[in-house]
Coordinates of C-alpha atoms in Angstrom, one line a residue:
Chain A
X1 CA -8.0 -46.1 23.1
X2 CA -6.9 -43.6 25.3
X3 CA -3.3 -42.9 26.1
X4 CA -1.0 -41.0 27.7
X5 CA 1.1 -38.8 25.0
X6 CA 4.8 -37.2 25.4
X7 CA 6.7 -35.2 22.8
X8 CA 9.6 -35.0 21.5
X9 CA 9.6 -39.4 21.6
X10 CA 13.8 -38.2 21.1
X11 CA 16.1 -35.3 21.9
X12 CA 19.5 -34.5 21.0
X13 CA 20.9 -31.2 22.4
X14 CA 24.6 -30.0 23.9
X15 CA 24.7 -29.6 27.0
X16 CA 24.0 -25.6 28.7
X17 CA 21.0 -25.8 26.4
X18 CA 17.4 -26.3 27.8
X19 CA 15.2 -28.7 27.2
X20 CA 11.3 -28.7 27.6
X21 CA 9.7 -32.2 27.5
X22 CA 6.2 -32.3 27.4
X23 CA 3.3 -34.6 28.4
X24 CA -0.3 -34.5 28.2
X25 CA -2.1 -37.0 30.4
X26 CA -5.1 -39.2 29.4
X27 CA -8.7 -37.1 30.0
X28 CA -10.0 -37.7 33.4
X29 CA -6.8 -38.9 35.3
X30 CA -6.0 -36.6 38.2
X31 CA -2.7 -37.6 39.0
X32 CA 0.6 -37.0 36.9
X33 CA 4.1 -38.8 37.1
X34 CA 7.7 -38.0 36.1
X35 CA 10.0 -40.4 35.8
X36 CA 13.7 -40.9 35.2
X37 CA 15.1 -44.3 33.6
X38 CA 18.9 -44.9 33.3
X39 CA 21.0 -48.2 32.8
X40 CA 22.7 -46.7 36.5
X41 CA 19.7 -45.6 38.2
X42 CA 17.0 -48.1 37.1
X43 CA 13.8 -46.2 37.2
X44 CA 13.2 -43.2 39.2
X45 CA 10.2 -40.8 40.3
X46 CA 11.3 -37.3 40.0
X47 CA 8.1 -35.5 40.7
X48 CA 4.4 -36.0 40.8
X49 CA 1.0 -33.4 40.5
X50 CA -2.8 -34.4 41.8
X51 CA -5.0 -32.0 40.6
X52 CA -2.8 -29.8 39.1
X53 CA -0.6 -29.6 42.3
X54 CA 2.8 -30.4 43.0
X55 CA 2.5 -32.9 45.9
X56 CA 6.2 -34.3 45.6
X57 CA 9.5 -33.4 43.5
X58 CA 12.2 -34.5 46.2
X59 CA 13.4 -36.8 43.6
X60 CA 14.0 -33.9 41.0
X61 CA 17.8 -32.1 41.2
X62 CA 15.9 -28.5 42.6
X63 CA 18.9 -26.3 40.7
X64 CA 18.2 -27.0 37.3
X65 CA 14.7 -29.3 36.9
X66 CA 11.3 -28.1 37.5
X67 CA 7.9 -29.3 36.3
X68 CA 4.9 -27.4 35.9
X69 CA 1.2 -28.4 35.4
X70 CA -0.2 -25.2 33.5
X71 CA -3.8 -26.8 33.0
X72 CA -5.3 -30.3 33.2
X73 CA -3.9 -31.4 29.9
X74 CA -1.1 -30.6 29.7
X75 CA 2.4 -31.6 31.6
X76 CA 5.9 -30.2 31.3
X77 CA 9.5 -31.1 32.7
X78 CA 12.2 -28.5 32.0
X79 CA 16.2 -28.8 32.5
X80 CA 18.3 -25.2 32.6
X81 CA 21.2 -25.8 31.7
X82 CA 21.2 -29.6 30.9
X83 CA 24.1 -31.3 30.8
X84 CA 25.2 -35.1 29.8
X85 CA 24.2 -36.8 32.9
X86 CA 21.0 -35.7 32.5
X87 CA 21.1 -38.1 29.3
X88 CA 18.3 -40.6 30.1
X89 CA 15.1 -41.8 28.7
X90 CA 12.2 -39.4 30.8
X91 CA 8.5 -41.2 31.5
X92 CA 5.0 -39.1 32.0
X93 CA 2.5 -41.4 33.6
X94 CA -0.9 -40.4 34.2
X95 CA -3.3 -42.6 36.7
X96 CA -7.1 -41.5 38.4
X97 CA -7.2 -41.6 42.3
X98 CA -10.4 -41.8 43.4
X99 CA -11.5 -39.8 46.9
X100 CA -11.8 -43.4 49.3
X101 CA -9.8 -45.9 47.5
X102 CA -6.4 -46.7 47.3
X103 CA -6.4 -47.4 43.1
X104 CA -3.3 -46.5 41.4
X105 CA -2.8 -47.8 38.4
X106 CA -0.7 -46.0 35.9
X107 CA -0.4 -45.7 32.7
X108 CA 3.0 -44.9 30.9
X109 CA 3.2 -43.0 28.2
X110 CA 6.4 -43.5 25.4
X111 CA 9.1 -41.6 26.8
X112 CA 11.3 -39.0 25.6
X113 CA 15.2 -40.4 25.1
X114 CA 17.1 -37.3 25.9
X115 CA 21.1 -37.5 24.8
X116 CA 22.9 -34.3 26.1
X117 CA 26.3 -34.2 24.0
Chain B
X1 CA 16.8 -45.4 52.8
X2 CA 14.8 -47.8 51.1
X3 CA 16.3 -51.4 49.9
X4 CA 14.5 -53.2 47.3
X5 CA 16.6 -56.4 45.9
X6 CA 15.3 -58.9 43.5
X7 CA 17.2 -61.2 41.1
X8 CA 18.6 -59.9 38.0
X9 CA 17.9 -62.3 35.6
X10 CA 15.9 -65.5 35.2
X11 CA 15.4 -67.8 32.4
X12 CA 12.9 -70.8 32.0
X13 CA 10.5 -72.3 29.3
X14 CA 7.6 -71.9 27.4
X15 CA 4.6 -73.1 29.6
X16 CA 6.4 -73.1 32.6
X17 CA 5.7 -71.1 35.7
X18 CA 8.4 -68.5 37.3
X19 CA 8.6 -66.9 40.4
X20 CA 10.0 -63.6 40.7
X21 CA 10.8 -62.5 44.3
X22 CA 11.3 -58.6 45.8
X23 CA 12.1 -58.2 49.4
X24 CA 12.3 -54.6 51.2
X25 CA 13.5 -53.0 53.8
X26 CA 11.6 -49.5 53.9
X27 CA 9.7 -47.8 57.0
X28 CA 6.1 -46.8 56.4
X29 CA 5.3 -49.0 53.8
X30 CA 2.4 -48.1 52.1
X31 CA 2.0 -50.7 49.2
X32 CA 4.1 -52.2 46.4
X33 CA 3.8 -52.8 42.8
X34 CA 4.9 -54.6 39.8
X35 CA 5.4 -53.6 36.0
X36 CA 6.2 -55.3 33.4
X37 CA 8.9 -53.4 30.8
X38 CA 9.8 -55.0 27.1
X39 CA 12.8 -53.6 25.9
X40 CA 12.4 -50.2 24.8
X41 CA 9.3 -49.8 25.7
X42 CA 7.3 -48.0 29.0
X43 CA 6.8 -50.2 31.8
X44 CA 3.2 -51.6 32.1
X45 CA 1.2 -52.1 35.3
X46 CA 0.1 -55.3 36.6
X47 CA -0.7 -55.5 40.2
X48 CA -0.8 -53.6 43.1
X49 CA -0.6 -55.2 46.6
X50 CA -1.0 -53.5 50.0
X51 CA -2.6 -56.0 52.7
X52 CA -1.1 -59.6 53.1
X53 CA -2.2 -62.1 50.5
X54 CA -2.4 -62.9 46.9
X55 CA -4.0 -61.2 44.2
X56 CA -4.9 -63.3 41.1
X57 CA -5.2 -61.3 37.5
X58 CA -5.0 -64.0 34.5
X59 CA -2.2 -65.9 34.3
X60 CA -0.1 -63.1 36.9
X61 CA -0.7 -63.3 40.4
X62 CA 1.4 -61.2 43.1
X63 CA 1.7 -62.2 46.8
X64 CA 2.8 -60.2 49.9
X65 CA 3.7 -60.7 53.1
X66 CA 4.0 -57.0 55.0
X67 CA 5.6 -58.9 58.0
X68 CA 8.6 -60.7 55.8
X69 CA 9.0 -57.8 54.1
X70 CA 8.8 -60.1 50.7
X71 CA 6.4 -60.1 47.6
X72 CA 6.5 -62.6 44.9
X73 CA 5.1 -62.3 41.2
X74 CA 4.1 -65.4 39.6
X75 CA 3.5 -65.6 36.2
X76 CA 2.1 -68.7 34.8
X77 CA 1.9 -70.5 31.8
X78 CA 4.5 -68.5 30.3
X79 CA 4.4 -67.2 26.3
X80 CA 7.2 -65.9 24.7
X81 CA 5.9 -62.3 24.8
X82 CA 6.5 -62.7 29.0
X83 CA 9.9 -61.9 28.3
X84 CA 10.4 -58.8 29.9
X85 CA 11.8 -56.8 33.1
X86 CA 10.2 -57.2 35.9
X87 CA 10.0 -54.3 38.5
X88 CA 9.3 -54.3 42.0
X89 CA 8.3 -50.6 43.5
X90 CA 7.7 -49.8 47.2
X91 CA 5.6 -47.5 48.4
X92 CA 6.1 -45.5 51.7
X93 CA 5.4 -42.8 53.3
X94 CA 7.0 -40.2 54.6
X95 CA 6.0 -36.6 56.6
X96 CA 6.3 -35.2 53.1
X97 CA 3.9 -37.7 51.6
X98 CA 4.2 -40.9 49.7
X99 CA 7.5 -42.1 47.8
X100 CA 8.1 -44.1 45.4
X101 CA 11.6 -46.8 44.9
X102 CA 11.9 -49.2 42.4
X103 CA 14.3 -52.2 42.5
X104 CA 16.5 -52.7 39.8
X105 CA 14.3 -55.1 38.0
X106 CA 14.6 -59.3 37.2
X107 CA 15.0 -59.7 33.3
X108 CA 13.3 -62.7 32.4
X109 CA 13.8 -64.5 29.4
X110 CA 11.3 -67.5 28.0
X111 CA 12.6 -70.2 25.6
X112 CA 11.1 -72.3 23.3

């Protein structure tokens, strides 16, 4: 049963401090999703990789966010300094485009809740 | 900007059918999704829609109309387990590449 894996599931950590979130995708999906979900906001894509390459992070605050694909398996989102309205519950989803089609399903993985004090 | 609006909340019965509507307003549309999202949990997909029409999976079926800028989802003979947010996403595109908006979601709640 293949999922998609994130670590730490919750985060508590004052704010000026950084925070590393991590993801690793499910084998064989070549496309890798950040999301952002607040009771404001609603849900929100920050950034997303295909193959290993950033193709969009418009939605992710460029000053103090970035995320990083260092190999296939693995996925990382980073916040220097964090502060509380970063405080949010942050989503890795992980989906297989194939060359021709226009498939995209995702799948979620559990979140990390993130509370910046 | 993009404008996704759908209702907040919607109640009805066990065995019944609901309709959840999304309308948009977006330029280069390039498809639109729904997930479904149980308190506390990550949102699950369901469907995916990008030419005009319905597309039937189980009791879930999601239309759209690209010209009305609307999209239903219609879940049928409902079980307690549908209750659950609903979300709406658009897709579009952009010079950049594609985007991705969510509306805020229709909470849906399913009584005995």
């Amino acid at each position: 049963d293949a999922r998609v894996t994130q670590t730490p599931r919750h985060k508590v950590t004052e704010m000026g401090q950084e925070v590393t979130m991590r993801c690793q995708p499910i084998l064989g999906h070549n496309t890798v999703f950040w999301y952002r979900q607040t009771m404001m906001q609603g849900l929100e894509l920050l950034a997303y990789f295909r193959n290993r390459a950033p193709l969009d992070d418009s939605g992710m605050p460029k000053d103090r966010f970035s995320a990083e694909m260092p190999d296939a398996t693995l996925a990382t989102l980073k916040i220097q300094p964090s502060e509380p309205r970063d405080s949010a519950v942050y989503f890795c989803a992980s989906g297989k485009r194939e060359p021709g089609t226009d498939s995209y399903e995702q799948y979620f993985g559990p979140g990390t809740r993130l509370t910046v004090t | 900007g993009q404008n996704i609006d759908q209702p907040t909340e919607m109640t009805a019965t066990e065995g019944a059918i609901v309709q959840i509507n999304c309308t948009y307003q977006t330029s280069g549309f390039n498809g639109l999704f729904w997930y479904q999202q149980h308190a506390g949990e990550a949102p699950t997909f369901l469907s995916y829609n990008v030419l005009d029409g319905l597309e039937e999976k189980g009791r879930f079926s999601s239309f759209l109309s690209r010209s009305k800028g609307y999209s239903y989802l219609l879940l049928k003979e409902l079980q307690m387990k549908d209750s659950a947010s609903y979300l709406c996403a658009v897709r579009y595109f952009k010079a950049a590449g594609n985007k991705l908006t969510f509306g805020g979601g229709t909470r849906v709640l399913v009584k005995p």
